[in-house]
Coordinates of C-alpha atoms and ligand atoms in Angstrom, one line a residue:
M242 CA 95.1 87.1 137.5
D243 CA 98.0 88.7 138.7
F244 CA 100.3 89.4 135.3
Q245 CA 102.5 92.1 137.1
K246 CA 104.7 89.2 138.5
D247 CA 105.8 88.5 134.9
F248 CA 107.1 91.6 134.5
P249 CA 110.1 92.4 136.9
I250 CA 110.1 96.1 136.3
L251 CA 106.5 96.6 137.6
K252 CA 107.9 95.4 141.6
S253 CA 110.6 98.8 141.4
N254 CA 110.1 101.8 143.3
V255 CA 109.9 105.2 141.5
N256 CA 110.4 108.3 144.0
G257 CA 109.7 105.9 146.8
K258 CA 106.4 105.0 145.5
P259 CA 105.4 101.7 144.0
L260 CA 105.9 102.3 140.3
I261 CA 102.5 102.8 138.0
Y262 CA 103.5 102.4 134.5
F263 CA 100.6 104.1 132.4
D264 CA 102.7 104.8 129.4
N265 CA 102.3 101.6 127.5
A266 CA 101.6 103.5 124.2
A267 CA 105.2 104.9 124.2
T268 CA 106.8 101.5 125.0
S269 CA 105.5 98.3 126.8
Q270 CA 107.4 96.5 129.6
K271 CA 109.2 93.5 128.9
P272 CA 108.2 90.0 130.6
K273 CA 110.8 87.8 132.2
Y274 CA 110.2 85.3 129.5
V275 CA 111.3 87.8 126.7
I276 CA 114.1 88.9 129.1
N277 CA 115.5 85.4 129.6
S278 CA 114.8 84.5 125.8
I279 CA 117.4 87.2 124.9
N280 CA 119.8 86.2 127.7
N281 CA 119.9 82.6 126.8
Y282 CA 120.7 83.8 122.9
Y283 CA 124.0 85.5 124.4
Q284 CA 124.7 82.9 126.7
N285 CA 124.1 79.6 124.8
Y286 CA 123.8 80.3 121.1
N287 CA 125.0 83.8 120.1
S288 CA 126.3 83.3 116.4
N289 CA 125.6 85.3 113.2
V290 CA 122.4 84.0 110.9
H291 CA 122.3 82.3 107.7
R292 CA 125.9 82.5 107.1
G293 CA 127.8 79.8 109.0
V294 CA 127.5 75.7 108.8
H295 CA 128.6 75.3 112.4
E296 CA 125.9 74.2 115.4
L297 CA 125.5 77.7 116.8
S298 CA 124.7 79.6 113.5
Q299 CA 122.5 77.0 112.8
K300 CA 120.6 77.4 115.8
A301 CA 121.0 81.2 115.7
T302 CA 119.3 80.6 112.1
N303 CA 116.4 78.4 113.1
V304 CA 115.3 80.6 116.0
Y305 CA 115.5 83.7 113.9
E306 CA 113.4 82.1 110.9
G307 CA 111.7 80.4 113.6
S308 CA 110.3 83.8 114.8
R309 CA 109.3 85.0 111.2
V310 CA 107.0 82.1 111.2
K311 CA 105.6 83.0 114.4
I312 CA 104.8 86.6 113.2
Q313 CA 103.1 85.2 109.9
N314 CA 101.2 83.0 111.8
F315 CA 100.0 85.9 114.3
I316 CA 99.3 88.3 112.0
G317 CA 97.4 85.9 109.5
A318 CA 99.8 86.6 106.7
K319 CA 99.8 83.7 103.6
S320 CA 103.6 83.4 103.6
S321 CA 106.9 84.2 106.0
K322 CA 108.2 85.5 103.1
E323 CA 105.8 88.2 103.4
I324 CA 107.4 89.0 107.0
I325 CA 110.6 91.6 106.7
F326 CA 112.4 92.5 109.9
T327 CA 113.1 96.0 110.5
K328 CA 113.9 98.6 113.2
G329 CA 110.3 99.5 113.7
T330 CA 107.6 101.2 112.7
T331 CA 109.4 104.4 111.5
D332 CA 111.9 102.2 109.5
G333 CA 109.1 100.2 108.2
I334 CA 107.4 103.6 106.6
N335 CA 110.5 104.9 105.5
I336 CA 111.4 101.5 103.7
I337 CA 108.1 101.6 101.6
A338 CA 108.4 105.4 101.0
S339 CA 111.9 104.7 99.6
S340 CA 111.8 101.0 98.0
W341 CA 107.9 101.1 96.8
A342 CA 106.3 104.5 96.5
E343 CA 109.6 106.3 94.9
T344 CA 109.5 104.1 92.0
Q345 CA 105.6 103.6 91.7
L346 CA 104.3 107.3 92.3
N347 CA 105.0 110.0 89.6
Q348 CA 104.7 113.7 89.9
G349 CA 101.3 114.9 90.5
D350 CA 100.0 111.4 92.2
E351 CA 98.9 112.1 95.9
I352 CA 99.3 110.1 98.7
I353 CA 96.2 110.3 101.6
I354 CA 96.9 110.4 105.4
T355 CA 94.9 111.8 108.3
T356 CA 95.0 114.5 110.6
M357 CA 95.8 112.4 113.5
E358 CA 99.0 110.5 112.1
H359 CA 102.2 110.1 114.0
H360 CA 105.0 112.1 112.8
S361 CA 106.7 109.2 111.3
N362 CA 103.6 108.8 108.9
I363 CA 103.4 112.2 108.0
V364 CA 107.4 113.2 107.6
P365 CA 108.6 110.2 105.2
W366 CA 105.6 111.0 102.8
Q367 CA 106.5 114.9 102.8
I368 CA 110.5 114.2 102.1
L369 CA 109.3 111.6 99.4
C370 CA 106.3 114.3 97.9
E371 CA 109.5 116.9 97.8
K372 CA 111.5 114.4 95.9
I373 CA 109.5 113.7 93.1
G374 CA 106.5 116.4 93.4
A375 CA 103.9 114.2 94.5
K376 CA 101.3 115.4 96.8
L377 CA 100.3 115.1 100.3
I378 CA 96.5 115.0 101.1
I379 CA 95.2 114.9 104.6
S380 CA 91.8 113.4 105.1
P381 CA 90.5 115.3 108.0
I382 CA 88.4 114.2 111.5
N383 CA 85.7 115.4 113.6
K384 CA 86.3 116.7 117.0
K385 CA 85.5 113.2 118.8
G386 CA 88.6 112.3 116.8
E387 CA 87.1 110.0 114.2
M388 CA 88.0 110.0 110.4
I389 CA 84.9 111.9 108.6
M390 CA 84.4 108.8 106.0
S391 CA 82.4 110.6 103.6
E392 CA 85.4 113.4 103.1
F393 CA 87.7 110.6 103.0
K394 CA 86.0 109.2 99.9
S395 CA 85.6 112.4 98.2
L396 CA 89.6 113.0 98.4
I397 CA 90.3 110.3 96.2
S398 CA 90.7 110.3 92.8
N399 CA 92.6 108.7 89.8
K400 CA 95.7 110.5 91.5
T401 CA 95.7 108.7 94.5
K402 CA 98.2 105.9 94.8
L403 CA 98.6 105.3 98.3
I404 CA 96.6 105.7 101.6
S405 CA 98.7 105.1 104.7
I406 CA 96.9 105.6 108.1
S407 CA 97.0 104.7 111.5
H408 CA 95.1 101.6 112.8
V409 CA 94.9 103.2 116.1
S410 CA 96.0 106.8 117.3
N411 CA 98.6 106.9 119.7
T412 CA 97.0 110.2 121.2
L413 CA 93.6 109.7 120.8
G414 CA 92.9 105.7 121.2
T415 CA 90.6 106.0 118.1
I416 CA 90.7 102.7 116.2
N417 CA 90.2 103.7 112.4
P418 CA 88.0 101.0 110.0
V419 CA 90.9 99.8 108.1
K420 CA 88.6 97.1 106.7
D421 CA 86.6 99.7 104.9
I422 CA 89.5 101.8 104.1
V423 CA 91.2 98.9 102.2
E424 CA 87.6 98.5 100.2
I425 CA 87.3 101.7 99.1
A426 CA 91.0 102.1 98.2
K427 CA 90.7 98.9 96.1
E428 CA 87.5 100.2 94.1
N429 CA 89.8 103.2 93.5
N430 CA 93.0 101.0 92.3
C431 CA 95.1 102.5 95.3
K432 CA 97.5 100.7 97.7
V433 CA 97.2 100.9 101.5
L434 CA 99.8 101.0 104.2
I435 CA 98.5 100.4 108.0
D436 CA 100.7 101.7 110.8
A437 CA 99.7 99.2 113.2
A438 CA 102.2 100.4 115.9
Q439 CA 99.1 100.8 118.6
S440 CA 97.2 98.0 117.5
I441 CA 99.1 95.1 117.2
P442 CA 99.8 94.9 121.0
H443 CA 95.8 95.1 122.2
F444 CA 93.8 93.3 119.7
K445 CA 94.0 90.8 117.0
V446 CA 95.0 92.1 113.5
D447 CA 94.7 90.0 110.6
V448 CA 96.4 91.2 107.3
S449 CA 94.2 88.5 105.3
K450 CA 91.2 89.9 106.7
I451 CA 92.2 93.7 106.3
D452 CA 93.7 92.5 103.0
C453 CA 96.2 95.8 103.1
D454 CA 99.2 96.0 100.9
F455 CA 101.7 96.8 103.7
L456 CA 101.4 96.8 107.4
V457 CA 104.5 98.0 109.9
F458 CA 104.6 97.7 113.7
S459 CA 107.5 98.0 116.5
G460 CA 108.5 95.3 118.4
H461 CA 108.9 97.3 121.7
K462 CA 105.2 98.5 122.0
I463 CA 104.3 94.3 121.9
F464 CA 106.7 93.4 124.8
A465 CA 109.5 92.9 122.7
P466 CA 112.9 94.8 122.8
T467 CA 113.6 98.2 121.0
G468 CA 115.2 98.3 117.7
I469 CA 113.2 95.6 116.4
G470 CA 109.9 95.6 114.3
V471 CA 108.0 94.4 111.1
L472 CA 107.0 95.0 107.8
Y473 CA 104.5 93.2 106.1
V474 CA 104.5 93.4 102.5
K475 CA 101.9 91.2 100.6
N476 CA 103.3 89.1 98.0
D477 CA 102.1 90.9 95.1
R478 CA 103.9 94.2 96.0
F479 CA 107.4 92.7 95.9
Q480 CA 107.7 93.0 92.2
E481 CA 107.2 96.5 92.4
M482 CA 110.2 97.4 95.1
K483 CA 113.8 98.1 94.6
P484 CA 116.2 97.0 97.5
Y485 CA 116.4 99.5 100.3
Q486 CA 120.1 98.8 101.2
G487 CA 122.7 97.1 99.7
G488 CA 124.9 94.9 101.5
G489 CA 125.4 91.5 102.8
D490 CA 122.6 88.9 102.9
M491 CA 120.5 90.7 100.3
I492 CA 122.3 89.5 97.2
K493 CA 122.3 86.3 95.6
D494 CA 125.7 86.7 93.4
V495 CA 128.0 89.9 93.4
S496 CA 130.2 90.6 90.7
F497 CA 132.1 94.0 89.5
E498 CA 129.7 93.8 86.5
K499 CA 126.6 92.7 87.7
T500 CA 124.9 92.1 91.0
T501 CA 122.0 89.9 91.3
Y502 CA 119.5 90.3 94.3
N503 CA 118.0 87.6 97.0
D504 CA 114.6 86.8 97.1
P505 CA 112.0 88.4 99.7
P506 CA 112.3 88.6 102.5
H507 CA 116.1 88.7 102.7
K508 CA 116.3 91.1 99.8
F509 CA 115.2 93.9 102.1
E510 CA 117.5 92.6 105.4
A511 CA 120.9 94.0 104.3
G512 CA 123.8 93.2 106.7
T513 CA 123.6 91.4 110.1
P514 CA 120.2 91.8 111.5
N515 CA 119.0 92.5 114.7
I516 CA 119.2 89.0 115.7
S517 CA 118.4 89.1 119.6
G518 CA 115.7 91.6 119.0
V519 CA 114.3 89.1 116.8
V520 CA 114.5 86.4 119.3
G521 CA 113.0 88.5 121.8
L522 CA 110.2 89.5 119.4
G523 CA 109.6 85.6 118.7
S524 CA 109.4 85.2 122.6
A525 CA 107.2 88.5 122.8
I526 CA 104.3 86.6 120.5
D527 CA 104.5 83.3 122.1
Y528 CA 104.3 85.3 125.6
V529 CA 100.9 87.0 124.0
N530 CA 99.9 83.9 122.5
K531 CA 99.8 82.2 125.8
I532 CA 97.4 84.7 127.2
G533 CA 95.6 85.0 124.3
I534 CA 95.1 88.7 122.3
D535 CA 91.4 88.4 122.9
K536 CA 91.9 88.1 126.7
I537 CA 94.5 91.2 126.5
S538 CA 91.8 93.1 124.6
N539 CA 89.0 92.6 127.1
L540 CA 91.3 93.4 129.8
E541 CA 92.4 96.6 128.6
N542 CA 88.7 97.4 127.4
D543 CA 87.7 97.2 130.8
L544 CA 90.5 99.4 132.3
L545 CA 89.4 101.8 129.6
H546 CA 86.0 102.2 130.7
Y547 CA 86.6 102.4 134.2
A548 CA 89.3 104.7 134.1
T549 CA 87.5 107.0 131.5
E550 CA 84.4 107.2 133.9
K551 CA 86.5 108.1 136.8
I552 CA 88.5 110.8 134.8
E553 CA 84.9 112.3 133.5
S554 CA 83.9 112.7 137.1
I555 CA 87.0 115.2 138.0
N556 CA 85.9 118.9 137.5
K557 CA 87.5 120.9 134.3
I558 CA 89.0 117.7 132.9
K559 CA 88.9 117.4 129.2
I560 CA 89.4 114.3 127.6
F561 CA 90.5 114.4 123.7
G562 CA 89.7 111.5 121.7
N563 CA 85.9 110.2 122.4
A564 CA 85.8 108.0 119.2
E565 CA 83.1 105.3 119.3
N566 CA 85.6 102.5 118.8
K567 CA 88.7 103.2 120.9
A568 CA 91.7 101.7 122.3
S569 CA 93.2 101.9 125.7
V570 CA 94.6 105.4 125.5
I571 CA 93.3 108.3 127.5
S572 CA 94.5 111.9 126.6
F573 CA 93.3 114.7 128.6
N574 CA 93.9 118.4 129.6
I575 CA 93.0 119.9 132.9
N576 CA 91.6 123.4 132.6
G577 CA 94.3 126.1 133.5
F578 CA 97.4 123.6 134.2
H579 CA 100.1 122.5 131.8
P580 CA 100.4 118.7 130.7
F581 CA 103.7 118.9 131.8
D582 CA 103.3 119.9 135.7
I583 CA 100.8 117.1 135.8
G584 CA 103.1 114.6 134.6
T585 CA 106.2 115.7 136.8
L586 CA 103.5 115.9 139.5
L587 CA 102.4 112.5 139.0
D588 CA 106.0 111.2 138.6
Q589 CA 106.6 112.2 142.2
F590 CA 103.6 109.6 143.1
G591 CA 105.6 106.8 141.3
I592 CA 103.0 107.1 138.3
A593 CA 104.7 107.4 134.9
I594 CA 102.2 109.1 132.3
R595 CA 103.3 110.9 129.0
T596 CA 102.9 114.6 128.2
G597 CA 103.1 116.6 125.4
H598 CA 102.4 116.5 121.4
H599 CA 103.2 112.5 121.1
C600 CA 104.6 113.1 118.1
T601 CA 101.3 114.5 116.4
Q602 CA 101.8 118.1 116.1
P603 CA 99.2 118.9 113.5
L604 CA 96.6 117.0 115.9
M605 CA 97.4 119.3 118.4
N606 CA 97.0 122.2 116.2
F607 CA 93.4 120.8 114.9
Y608 CA 92.5 121.0 118.8
N609 CA 94.7 124.2 119.2
I610 CA 96.6 122.8 122.0
P611 CA 100.2 122.6 122.7
G612 CA 100.0 119.1 124.2
T613 CA 98.1 116.8 126.4
A614 CA 98.7 114.4 129.4
R615 CA 98.3 110.9 128.1
I616 CA 97.7 107.6 130.1
S617 CA 97.7 104.3 128.2
F618 CA 97.1 100.9 129.4
A619 CA 98.5 97.3 128.9
F620 CA 96.7 94.0 129.9
Y621 CA 99.1 94.0 133.2
N622 CA 97.5 97.4 134.7
Q623 CA 94.9 97.2 137.4
K624 CA 91.9 98.8 138.8
K625 CA 93.7 99.7 141.8
E626 CA 96.4 101.2 139.9
I627 CA 93.7 103.7 138.1
D628 CA 92.2 104.7 141.7
Y629 CA 95.4 105.7 143.0
F630 CA 96.0 107.5 140.0
I631 CA 92.9 109.2 140.1
D632 CA 93.6 110.2 143.9
S633 CA 97.1 111.5 142.9
L634 CA 95.6 113.5 140.2
K635 CA 93.3 114.9 142.5
K636 CA 95.9 115.8 144.8
A637 CA 98.1 117.3 142.0
I638 CA 95.2 119.4 140.8
L639 CA 95.0 120.7 144.8
M640 CA 98.7 121.3 144.6
L641 CA 98.8 123.3 141.6
G642 CA 96.0 125.4 143.2
Ligands
PMP192 N1 103.0 105.2 114.5 C1 102.2 105.2 115.9 C2 100.9 105.4 115.8 C3 103.1 105.0 117.2 O1 102.3 105.4 118.2 C4 104.6 105.0 117.1 C5 105.2 105.1 118.2 N2 104.7 105.9 119.2 C6 105.1 105.0 115.7 C7 104.3 105.3 114.9 C8 106.7 105.2 115.8 O2 107.4 104.0 116.4 P1 108.6 103.5 116.1 O3 109.3 105.0 116.9 O4 108.7 102.7 117.2 O5 109.1 103.8 115.1

């Protein structure tokens, strides 16, 4: 089935060639259905939420809160109260660092992350550690790009308070065994945050099954607009969280003597939220549900295997990230060429790929490389696009000599 017809941008030409969009891990394209829903909000019921008795405000509030329920169901949360709207993955992690970890961790406590984390799952913890005197512990990976579980277990002690781990590596595609990680964490009484930025668009993520404490993702990677994201907080954790920002909507009652706070999730959504973003995210979830996340998963797996085989057959190419369990991301380098040059030449063929460190510089240091070229698929990509990419890549290699 041709899903590309749902995405207006995929009909465009780039540098005189039909666009081939292989940069989905950076951000996904948006279907007409999502674009229209945002348009419809601004044209027909633009209004602030939770504030007005008037018709428009009630409609906006209903759609806004309706999106929360859609997300609750999509990720298997027990209650829509466990869904907090954020700006994105980075925002969600920073909220947990400030709102939960800063009050729950003490000097000398430890947070475990892995070598493959995105900067947004490294730097907030570094800032926190500096502030409270906690320690960041790095769980190592093997050359295939998989966590070494025996080493991970050996790093856990009674000082470990939080494990913060990507579900899927944006650079390697590795799918981490988050359910096992949560089980190990629970035996040791530590909490777990899952960075689901790269898993949520690609396969079923169920917080009840994973049983994590926190989970974050960005709307823009799952066909919704930028500037909107989700922070899932297990209900048990709320009493340990202080407000992140103060302002409208997060309060019950304000006086100069004493202010009381609203209940979660609104306690953590101060100020006028990104209403159109929430509308768009709700529509994106509808769109994904209509196709079916398992179908999306199968289509992408097929593309991953097809492309991996073709890339491996090209001389001098090395793929970074050969995990047994992998999502539709392929990072590679070609001996002797800078990834930037490969990316620039492919752009001339209308192919959008990502080059550089992918916000995972410590991972680049692990492999002792400055960066990689990365292609990443969404379900709307096609095998014929991969064929064209392989031909273009071969041409680029010849051109670079
Ligand atoms: N974590 C991972 C694994 C990611 O891939 C990304 C985005 N590249 C982020 C975090 C940060 O997401 P955002 O920039 O949308 O906040």
